CSV table of C-alpha atoms in Angstrom, one decimal:
chain,number,residue,atom,x,y,z
A,18,VAL,CA,-35.5,-23.3,55.4
A,19,PRO,CA,-36.2,-22.5,59.0
A,20,ARG,CA,-39.8,-22.2,59.8
A,21,VAL,CA,-41.8,-20.5,62.6
A,22,PRO,CA,-44.9,-22.4,63.9
A,23,VAL,CA,-48.0,-20.1,64.0
A,24,PRO,CA,-51.0,-21.4,65.9
A,25,VAL,CA,-54.3,-21.4,64.0
A,26,GLU,CA,-57.7,-22.0,65.7
A,27,ALA,CA,-59.5,-25.2,64.4
A,28,GLY,CA,-62.3,-26.5,66.6
A,29,ASP,CA,-61.3,-27.5,70.0
A,30,GLY,CA,-57.6,-27.9,69.3
A,31,ALA,CA,-54.9,-25.7,67.7
A,32,THR,CA,-52.6,-26.7,64.8
A,33,HIS,CA,-49.5,-25.0,63.6
A,34,THR,CA,-48.7,-23.9,60.0
A,35,ALA,CA,-45.2,-23.1,58.9
A,36,LEU,CA,-44.4,-19.7,57.4
A,37,LEU,CA,-41.2,-17.8,56.4
A,38,THR,CA,-40.3,-14.8,58.4
A,39,HIS,CA,-40.5,-11.5,56.6
A,40,GLY,CA,-36.7,-11.3,56.2
A,41,GLU,CA,-36.6,-14.8,54.7
A,42,GLN,CA,-39.4,-14.0,52.3
A,43,VAL,CA,-37.5,-10.9,51.1
A,44,ASP,CA,-34.4,-13.0,50.6
A,45,VAL,CA,-36.1,-15.6,48.6
A,46,LEU,CA,-37.8,-13.0,46.4
A,47,GLU,CA,-34.5,-11.3,45.7
A,48,ARG,CA,-32.9,-14.7,44.8
A,49,LEU,CA,-35.8,-15.5,42.5
A,50,ASP,CA,-35.6,-12.1,40.9
A,51,PHE,CA,-31.8,-12.7,40.2
A,52,VAL,CA,-32.5,-16.0,38.7
A,53,LEU,CA,-35.2,-14.7,36.4
A,54,ARG,CA,-33.0,-11.9,35.2
A,55,ASN,CA,-30.2,-14.3,34.3
A,56,ILE,CA,-32.6,-16.6,32.6
A,57,SER,CA,-33.9,-13.6,30.5
A,58,GLU,CA,-30.4,-12.6,29.6
A,59,LEU,CA,-29.5,-16.2,28.7
A,60,ARG,CA,-32.6,-16.5,26.5
A,61,LYS,CA,-31.6,-13.4,24.6
A,62,GLU,CA,-28.1,-14.7,24.0
A,63,VAL,CA,-29.4,-18.1,22.9
A,64,GLU,CA,-31.8,-16.4,20.5
A,65,GLU,CA,-29.1,-14.3,19.0
A,66,LEU,CA,-26.9,-17.2,18.5
A,67,ARG,CA,-29.8,-19.2,16.9
A,68,ASN,CA,-30.5,-16.4,14.5
A,69,SER,CA,-26.8,-16.2,13.6
A,70,LEU,CA,-26.7,-19.9,12.9
A,71,GLN,CA,-29.8,-19.8,10.8
A,72,HIS,CA,-28.2,-17.3,8.4
A,73,LEU,CA,-24.8,-19.0,8.4
A,74,ALA,CA,-25.7,-21.6,5.7
A,75,ALA,CA,-27.0,-19.0,3.4
A,76,GLU,CA,-23.9,-16.8,3.9
A,77,ILE,CA,-21.6,-19.7,3.3
A,78,ILE,CA,-23.4,-20.6,0.1
A,79,GLY,CA,-23.3,-16.9,-1.1
A,80,GLU,CA,-19.6,-16.6,-0.2
A,81,VAL,CA,-18.6,-19.9,-2.0
A,82,ARG,CA,-20.6,-18.7,-5.1
A,83,SER,CA,-19.0,-15.3,-5.0
A,84,HIS,CA,-15.5,-16.8,-4.5
A,85,LEU,CA,-16.0,-19.1,-7.5
A,86,GLU,CA,-17.3,-16.2,-9.7
A,87,GLU,CA,-14.4,-14.0,-8.6
A,88,THR,CA,-11.8,-16.8,-9.3
A,89,GLN,CA,-13.2,-17.2,-12.8
A,90,LYS,CA,-13.0,-13.5,-13.4
A,91,VAL,CA,-9.4,-13.2,-12.0
A,92,THR,CA,-8.1,-15.9,-14.2
A,93,ARG,CA,-9.3,-14.0,-17.2
A,94,ARG,CA,-8.7,-10.4,-16.4
A,95,ARG,CA,-5.1,-10.0,-15.0
A,96,ARG,CA,-3.0,-9.9,-18.1
A,97,PHE,CA,0.2,-8.2,-19.0
A,98,PRO,CA,-0.6,-4.5,-19.8
A,99,PHE,CA,1.9,-4.3,-22.7
A,100,PRO,CA,1.8,-6.5,-25.8
A,101,ARG,CA,3.6,-9.8,-25.9
A,102,GLU,CA,2.3,-12.1,-28.5
A,103,ARG,CA,-1.1,-10.7,-28.0
A,104,SER,CA,-2.9,-7.9,-26.1
A,105,ASP,CA,-5.7,-8.4,-23.7
A,106,SER,CA,-8.0,-6.1,-21.9
A,107,THR,CA,-7.0,-4.8,-18.5
A,108,GLY,CA,-10.6,-4.8,-17.3
A,109,SER,CA,-11.6,-5.9,-13.9
A,110,SER,CA,-14.5,-6.1,-11.7
A,111,SER,CA,-12.9,-3.8,-9.2
A,112,ILE,CA,-12.8,0.0,-9.5
A,113,TYR,CA,-9.4,1.3,-10.8
A,114,PHE,CA,-8.2,4.9,-10.3
A,115,THR,CA,-6.4,7.1,-12.6
A,116,ALA,CA,-5.4,10.7,-12.4
A,117,SER,CA,-8.3,13.0,-13.4
A,118,SER,CA,-6.1,14.3,-16.2
A,119,ALA,CA,-5.6,11.0,-17.8
A,120,THR,CA,-6.5,10.4,-21.5
A,121,ALA,CA,-8.5,7.2,-20.8
A,122,ASN,CA,-11.6,6.5,-18.6
A,123,THR,CA,-13.0,10.0,-19.2
A,124,ASP,CA,-16.6,8.8,-19.4
A,125,ASP,CA,-16.9,7.3,-16.0
A,126,GLY,CA,-18.0,8.8,-12.6
A,127,GLU,CA,-15.8,10.5,-10.0
A,128,SER,CA,-14.7,8.3,-7.1
A,129,GLU,CA,-14.9,9.2,-3.5
A,130,GLY,CA,-11.2,9.8,-3.4
A,131,GLY,CA,-11.4,12.4,-6.0
A,132,TYR,CA,-10.0,10.1,-8.8
A,133,THR,CA,-11.7,9.2,-12.1
A,134,THR,CA,-12.9,5.6,-11.9
A,135,ALA,CA,-13.1,3.1,-14.7
A,136,ASN,CA,-15.1,-0.2,-14.3
A,137,ALA,CA,-14.2,-2.1,-17.4
A,138,GLU,CA,-16.1,-5.3,-16.5
A,139,SER,CA,-18.7,-5.2,-19.3
A,140,ASP,CA,-16.1,-4.2,-21.9
A,141,TYR,CA,-13.9,-7.0,-20.9
A,142,ASP,CA,-16.8,-9.5,-20.9
A,143,ARG,CA,-17.7,-8.4,-24.5
A,144,GLU,CA,-14.1,-8.8,-25.6
A,145,SER,CA,-13.8,-12.2,-23.9
A,146,GLU,CA,-17.0,-13.5,-25.6
A,147,ARG,CA,-15.8,-12.3,-29.0
A,148,GLU,CA,-12.4,-13.9,-28.5
A,149,SER,CA,-14.0,-17.3,-27.6
A,150,GLU,CA,-16.5,-17.2,-30.5
A,151,GLU,CA,-14.2,-15.9,-33.3
A,152,GLY,CA,-11.0,-17.4,-32.0
A,153,GLU,CA,-9.2,-14.1,-32.5
A,154,ASP,CA,-5.9,-13.3,-30.6
A,155,GLU,CA,-5.7,-9.6,-31.4
A,156,VAL,CA,-8.1,-8.2,-28.7
A,157,SER,CA,-6.4,-5.1,-27.3
A,158,CYS,CA,-7.2,-2.5,-24.7
A,159,GLU,CA,-7.7,1.1,-25.9
A,160,THR,CA,-6.0,2.4,-22.7
A,161,VAL,CA,-2.9,0.3,-23.5
A,162,ARG,CA,-2.9,1.6,-27.1
A,163,THR,CA,-3.2,5.2,-25.9
A,164,ALA,CA,-0.4,4.8,-23.4
A,165,ARG,CA,1.9,3.2,-26.1
A,166,ARG,CA,1.0,6.0,-28.6
A,167,ASP,CA,1.7,8.8,-26.1
A,168,SER,CA,4.9,7.4,-24.8
A,169,LEU,CA,6.6,6.1,-28.0
A,170,ASP,CA,6.1,7.2,-31.6
A,171,LEU,CA,7.4,4.1,-33.2
A,172,VAL,CA,6.1,1.9,-36.0
A,173,ASN,CA,8.0,-1.4,-35.3
A,174,GLU,CA,6.0,-3.1,-32.5
A,175,ASP,CA,8.8,-5.6,-31.6
A,176,GLU,CA,11.3,-2.8,-31.0
A,177,THR,CA,8.6,-0.9,-29.0
A,178,HIS,CA,8.2,-3.9,-26.7
A,179,LEU,CA,11.9,-4.2,-26.1
A,180,ILE,CA,12.4,-0.5,-25.3
A,181,LEU,CA,9.4,-0.5,-23.0
A,182,ASP,CA,10.7,-3.5,-21.0
A,183,SER,CA,14.1,-1.8,-20.6
A,184,SER,CA,12.6,1.5,-19.5
A,185,LEU,CA,10.2,-0.1,-17.1
A,186,GLU,CA,12.9,-2.2,-15.3
A,187,GLU,CA,15.0,0.8,-14.9
A,188,GLY,CA,12.2,2.9,-13.4
A,189,LEU,CA,10.8,0.3,-11.1
A,190,GLY,CA,13.6,0.4,-8.5
A,191,GLN,CA,13.4,4.1,-8.3
A,192,LEU,CA,9.6,4.0,-8.0
A,193,LEU,CA,9.6,1.5,-5.2
A,194,GLN,CA,12.2,3.5,-3.2
A,195,GLN,CA,10.0,6.5,-3.5
A,196,ALA,CA,6.9,4.5,-2.5
A,197,ASP,CA,8.7,3.2,0.6
A,198,SER,CA,9.8,6.7,1.7
A,199,LEU,CA,6.3,8.1,1.3
A,200,HIS,CA,4.8,5.1,3.2
A,201,ASN,CA,7.0,6.0,6.2
A,202,GLY,CA,5.9,9.6,6.2
A,203,ASP,CA,3.0,11.5,7.5
A,204,GLU,CA,-0.6,11.2,6.3
A,205,GLN,CA,-0.1,13.6,3.3
A,206,GLU,CA,2.9,11.7,2.2
A,207,LYS,CA,1.0,8.4,2.4
A,208,ARG,CA,-1.8,9.9,0.2
A,209,GLU,CA,0.9,10.9,-2.3
A,210,GLY,CA,2.4,7.5,-2.2
A,211,PHE,CA,-1.0,5.9,-2.9
A,212,GLN,CA,-1.6,8.2,-5.9
A,213,LEU,CA,1.9,7.5,-7.2
A,214,LEU,CA,1.4,3.8,-7.3
A,215,LEU,CA,-2.1,4.1,-8.9
A,216,ASN,CA,-0.6,6.3,-11.6
A,217,ASN,CA,2.0,3.6,-12.4
A,218,LYS,CA,-0.3,0.6,-12.0
A,219,LEU,CA,-0.8,0.2,-15.8
A,220,ALA,CA,3.0,-0.2,-16.3
A,221,TYR,CA,3.8,-2.4,-13.3
A,222,ALA,CA,0.7,-4.5,-12.6
A,223,ASP,CA,2.7,-7.7,-13.3
A,224,GLN,CA,5.4,-7.0,-10.8
A,225,LYS,CA,5.3,-8.7,-7.4
A,226,ASP,CA,7.1,-5.9,-5.4
A,227,PHE,CA,4.8,-3.3,-6.9
A,228,LEU,CA,1.6,-5.2,-6.2
A,229,TRP,CA,2.2,-5.7,-2.6
A,230,ARG,CA,3.2,-2.1,-2.1
A,231,LEU,CA,0.0,-1.1,-3.9
A,232,ALA,CA,-1.9,-3.3,-1.4
A,233,ARG,CA,0.0,-1.6,1.5
A,234,ALA,CA,-0.9,1.8,0.2
A,235,HIS,CA,-4.6,0.7,0.3
A,236,SER,CA,-4.1,-0.3,3.8
A,237,ASP,CA,-2.5,3.1,4.6
A,238,MET,CA,-5.6,4.9,3.1
A,239,CYS,CA,-7.9,2.6,5.2
A,240,GLU,CA,-6.1,3.8,8.3
A,241,ILE,CA,-6.0,7.5,7.3
A,242,THR,CA,-9.7,8.0,6.3
A,243,GLU,CA,-12.3,8.5,8.9
A,244,ASP,CA,-15.3,7.6,6.8
A,245,VAL,CA,-16.5,4.0,7.4
A,246,ASP,CA,-17.6,3.3,3.8
A,247,GLU,CA,-14.2,4.6,2.5
A,248,LYS,CA,-12.4,2.4,5.0
A,249,ARG,CA,-14.3,-0.7,3.8
A,250,SER,CA,-13.7,0.3,0.2
A,251,TYR,CA,-10.0,0.7,0.5
A,252,ALA,CA,-9.6,-2.5,2.5
A,253,SER,CA,-11.7,-4.4,0.0
A,254,ASP,CA,-9.8,-3.1,-3.0
A,255,GLY,CA,-6.4,-3.7,-1.4
A,256,LYS,CA,-7.4,-7.2,-0.5
A,257,GLU,CA,-8.4,-7.8,-4.1
A,258,GLU,CA,-5.1,-6.6,-5.3
A,259,ILE,CA,-3.1,-8.8,-3.0
A,260,GLU,CA,-5.2,-11.9,-3.8
A,261,ILE,CA,-4.2,-11.6,-7.4
A,262,ALA,CA,-0.5,-11.4,-6.3
A,263,LEU,CA,-0.7,-14.4,-4.1
A,264,GLN,CA,-2.2,-16.5,-7.0
A,265,LYS,CA,1.2,-15.9,-8.8
A,266,TRP,CA,3.6,-15.4,-5.9
A,267,ASP,CA,2.6,-17.8,-3.1
A,268,GLN,CA,6.1,-17.8,-1.7
A,269,SER,CA,6.2,-14.0,-1.1
A,270,ALA,CA,6.3,-13.3,2.7
A,271,GLU,CA,5.2,-9.6,2.0
A,272,CYS,CA,2.2,-10.8,0.0
A,273,HIS,CA,1.0,-13.1,2.8
A,274,GLN,CA,1.7,-10.4,5.5
A,275,TRP,CA,-0.3,-7.7,3.7
A,276,TYR,CA,-3.1,-10.0,2.8
A,277,ALA,CA,-3.4,-10.9,6.6
A,278,ILE,CA,-3.5,-7.1,7.4
A,279,LEU,CA,-6.2,-6.2,4.9
A,280,CYS,CA,-8.3,-9.2,6.0
A,281,GLY,CA,-8.1,-7.8,9.5
A,282,GLN,CA,-9.0,-4.3,8.4
A,283,LEU,CA,-11.9,-5.5,6.4
A,284,SER,CA,-13.3,-7.8,9.1
A,285,GLU,CA,-13.7,-4.7,11.4
A,286,HIS,CA,-16.8,-3.9,9.2
A,287,GLU,CA,-18.3,-7.3,9.1
A,288,SER,CA,-20.5,-9.6,11.2
A,289,ILE,CA,-19.2,-11.6,14.1
A,290,GLN,CA,-19.2,-14.7,12.1
A,291,LYS,CA,-17.0,-13.3,9.3
A,292,ARG,CA,-14.7,-11.7,11.9
A,293,ILE,CA,-14.0,-15.1,13.4
A,294,GLN,CA,-13.5,-16.5,10.0
A,295,SER,CA,-11.1,-13.7,9.1
A,296,GLY,CA,-9.2,-14.5,12.3
A,297,TYR,CA,-8.4,-18.0,11.1
A,298,VAL,CA,-7.3,-16.5,7.7
A,299,PHE,CA,-5.2,-13.9,9.4
A,300,LYS,CA,-3.4,-16.5,11.6
A,301,GLU,CA,-2.8,-18.8,8.6
A,302,HIS,CA,-1.2,-16.1,6.5
A,303,ILE,CA,0.9,-14.6,9.2
A,304,ASP,CA,2.3,-18.0,10.1
A,305,LYS,CA,3.1,-18.5,6.4
A,306,ALA,CA,4.9,-15.1,6.3
A,307,ILE,CA,7.0,-16.0,9.3
A,308,GLU,CA,7.8,-19.3,7.8
A,309,LEU,CA,9.0,-17.5,4.6
A,310,LYS,CA,10.8,-14.6,6.3
A,311,PRO,CA,11.5,-15.6,10.0
A,312,GLU,CA,13.5,-12.4,10.7
A,313,ASP,CA,10.7,-9.9,10.0
A,314,PRO,CA,9.7,-8.2,13.3
A,315,LYS,CA,6.4,-7.0,11.9
A,316,SER,CA,5.0,-10.5,11.4
A,317,TYR,CA,5.7,-11.3,15.0
A,318,TYR,CA,4.1,-8.1,16.1
A,319,LEU,CA,1.0,-9.0,14.1
A,320,LEU,CA,1.0,-12.5,15.6
A,321,GLY,CA,1.3,-11.0,19.1
A,322,ARG,CA,-1.7,-8.8,18.4
A,323,TRP,CA,-3.7,-11.7,17.3
A,324,CYS,CA,-2.8,-13.8,20.3
A,325,TYR,CA,-3.7,-11.0,22.7
A,326,GLN,CA,-7.0,-10.4,21.1
A,327,VAL,CA,-7.9,-14.1,21.1
A,328,SER,CA,-6.9,-14.4,24.8
A,329,HIS,CA,-9.5,-11.7,25.6
A,330,LEU,CA,-12.4,-13.0,23.5
A,331,GLY,CA,-15.8,-12.4,25.1
A,332,TRP,CA,-18.2,-15.2,26.1
A,333,LEU,CA,-20.4,-14.8,23.1
A,334,GLU,CA,-17.5,-14.8,20.6
A,335,LYS,CA,-16.1,-18.0,22.1
A,336,LYS,CA,-19.5,-19.6,21.9
A,337,THR,CA,-20.0,-18.6,18.4
A,338,ALA,CA,-16.6,-19.9,17.4
A,339,SER,CA,-17.3,-23.2,19.1
A,340,ALA,CA,-20.5,-23.5,17.2
A,341,LEU,CA,-19.0,-22.6,13.9
A,342,PHE,CA,-15.7,-24.4,14.0
A,343,GLU,CA,-14.5,-27.8,15.4
A,344,ALA,CA,-11.3,-26.1,16.8
A,345,PRO,CA,-12.0,-22.6,18.0
A,346,PRO,CA,-9.0,-20.3,18.1
A,347,THR,CA,-6.9,-20.5,21.1
A,348,ALA,CA,-4.1,-18.4,22.4
A,349,THR,CA,-2.9,-17.0,25.8
A,350,VAL,CA,-1.4,-13.8,27.2
A,351,GLN,CA,1.9,-15.7,27.5
A,352,ASP,CA,1.8,-16.5,23.8
A,353,ALA,CA,1.2,-12.9,22.9
A,354,LEU,CA,4.1,-11.8,25.3
A,355,GLN,CA,6.6,-14.2,23.6
A,356,ASN,CA,5.8,-12.7,20.2
A,357,PHE,CA,6.2,-9.2,21.3
A,358,LEU,CA,9.5,-10.0,23.1
A,359,ARG,CA,10.6,-11.6,19.8
A,360,VAL,CA,10.0,-8.3,18.1
A,361,GLU,CA,12.2,-6.5,20.6
A,362,GLU,CA,14.8,-9.1,20.1
A,363,LEU,CA,14.9,-8.7,16.3
A,364,SER,CA,14.4,-4.9,16.3
A,365,PRO,CA,14.7,-3.1,19.6
A,366,GLY,CA,12.3,-0.1,19.8
A,367,PHE,CA,10.4,-1.5,16.7
A,368,SER,CA,7.2,0.4,17.7
A,369,LYS,CA,5.8,2.3,20.7
A,370,ALA,CA,2.6,0.2,20.5
A,371,GLY,CA,4.6,-3.1,20.7
A,372,ARG,CA,6.2,-2.0,24.1
A,373,VAL,CA,2.8,-0.8,25.5
A,374,TYR,CA,1.5,-4.4,24.6
A,375,ILE,CA,4.4,-6.0,26.5
A,376,ALA,CA,3.5,-3.8,29.5
A,377,LYS,CA,-0.1,-4.9,29.2
A,378,CYS,CA,0.9,-8.5,29.0
A,379,TYR,CA,3.0,-8.3,32.2
A,380,ARG,CA,0.1,-6.5,33.9
A,381,ASP,CA,-2.4,-9.2,32.9
A,382,LEU,CA,0.1,-11.8,34.2
A,383,GLY,CA,0.4,-10.1,37.5
A,384,ASN,CA,4.1,-9.0,37.1
A,385,ASN,CA,3.6,-5.3,37.9
A,386,SER,CA,7.4,-4.4,38.2
A,387,ALA,CA,8.1,-5.6,34.7
A,388,ALA,CA,4.9,-3.9,33.5
A,389,VAL,CA,6.2,-0.5,34.9
A,390,LEU,CA,9.6,-1.1,33.3
A,391,TRP,CA,8.1,-1.6,29.9
A,392,MET,CA,5.7,1.3,30.3
A,393,ASN,CA,8.8,3.6,30.9
A,394,LEU,CA,10.6,2.1,27.9
A,395,ALA,CA,7.5,2.7,25.8
A,396,SER,CA,7.5,6.3,26.9
A,397,GLU,CA,11.0,6.8,25.5
A,398,LEU,CA,9.8,6.2,21.9
A,399,PRO,CA,8.1,8.8,19.7
A,400,VAL,CA,4.6,8.7,18.3
A,401,ASN,CA,5.0,7.9,14.7
A,402,THR,CA,1.7,6.2,13.7
A,403,LYS,CA,-2.0,6.4,14.6
A,404,GLU,CA,-1.6,3.1,16.5
A,405,ASP,CA,1.3,4.7,18.5
A,406,ALA,CA,-1.1,7.6,19.4
A,407,GLU,CA,-3.7,5.1,20.7
A,408,SER,CA,-1.0,3.2,22.7
A,409,GLU,CA,0.1,6.6,24.2
A,410,ARG,CA,-3.5,7.1,25.5
A,411,GLU,CA,-3.5,3.6,26.9
A,412,LEU,CA,-0.2,4.2,28.6
A,413,GLU,CA,-1.6,7.3,30.3
A,414,GLU,CA,-4.7,5.4,31.5
A,415,MET,CA,-2.5,2.6,32.9
A,416,ARG,CA,-0.4,5.2,34.8
A,417,SER,CA,-3.5,6.9,36.2
A,418,VAL,CA,-5.1,3.6,37.4
A,419,TRP,CA,-1.9,2.6,39.2
A,420,GLU,CA,-1.4,6.1,40.8
A,421,GLU,CA,-4.8,5.7,42.3
């Protein structure tokens, strides 16, 4: 640093001492202040990361224990609702909804959605213990007996079983068509579709196409509601339903797809560690869905969303992922763009949000002419979903920035 010699009297002679000028002193102080601020911020980030890592071991142990317990429950509780050679309880650790006018479950509380809830966990456990201790194979659910008694007034149980199977198969196709139609409607129709599937859960709980649609309906309700607790509840219940389906139908592209979607919705209400873990699970199941059904544009759209979000991860999220996993998630904007373009190739105009994402990818890559083109193409599509409405707002913001 340049120095200015300043004379100082000392006996007969004069010596010089080196001092900084006033401007240089101010500059040094400003630099020191900047360094101190950065060190303070870094210390806070390191402390936050340290605290997260301290709780990680306990969380992993708790999650593993919970998963093992849930797996044991699932293997016991999901049985056929109508009698084959034996009848089992339909109890579950999750909350099941029935219409408030139903004949069963009248002693339980009222759920947040306005439906009567029935948590049959304790009843099921008692029946399971009695079955293992006494070796009986005639444990039946009162709800099933009531449904059978109300629907058919027959004495011969074998004939009842055959008639029920025939009537259920005939009604399933019509029910699924109606559920698909309501799913593609407005919010009120989505609510009606959710209630429709809940009302028929007892009859079709062992049908793959019914179960993934029921999980989809939970996802719809998670999107519709504004209450955070309700969002978490719908996502959690839907994930539980599709987990059961995946145990039996691992080669179903729809089951993998909606499992990934519900994992993503549930992760929005969890810690950063669980969000990162859910990101790996999401990618795994979307890749599986594409492998099983490579012509489904929705799976490519979801994969494009995942790639775009990973390419824009913040510093703290990247460091946390590096600390938790040997191979942190990696993806680029170019990866996201390729998936979104694949969606347009398979189904042109698949969604307004998809075209907005293509415009954003081109913008991030510096291709402004292509970005403007896709912004105009996105403007041609109507707003059909809540996600489309959010994309419309992003579109307006992009236009205003470029106009400025």
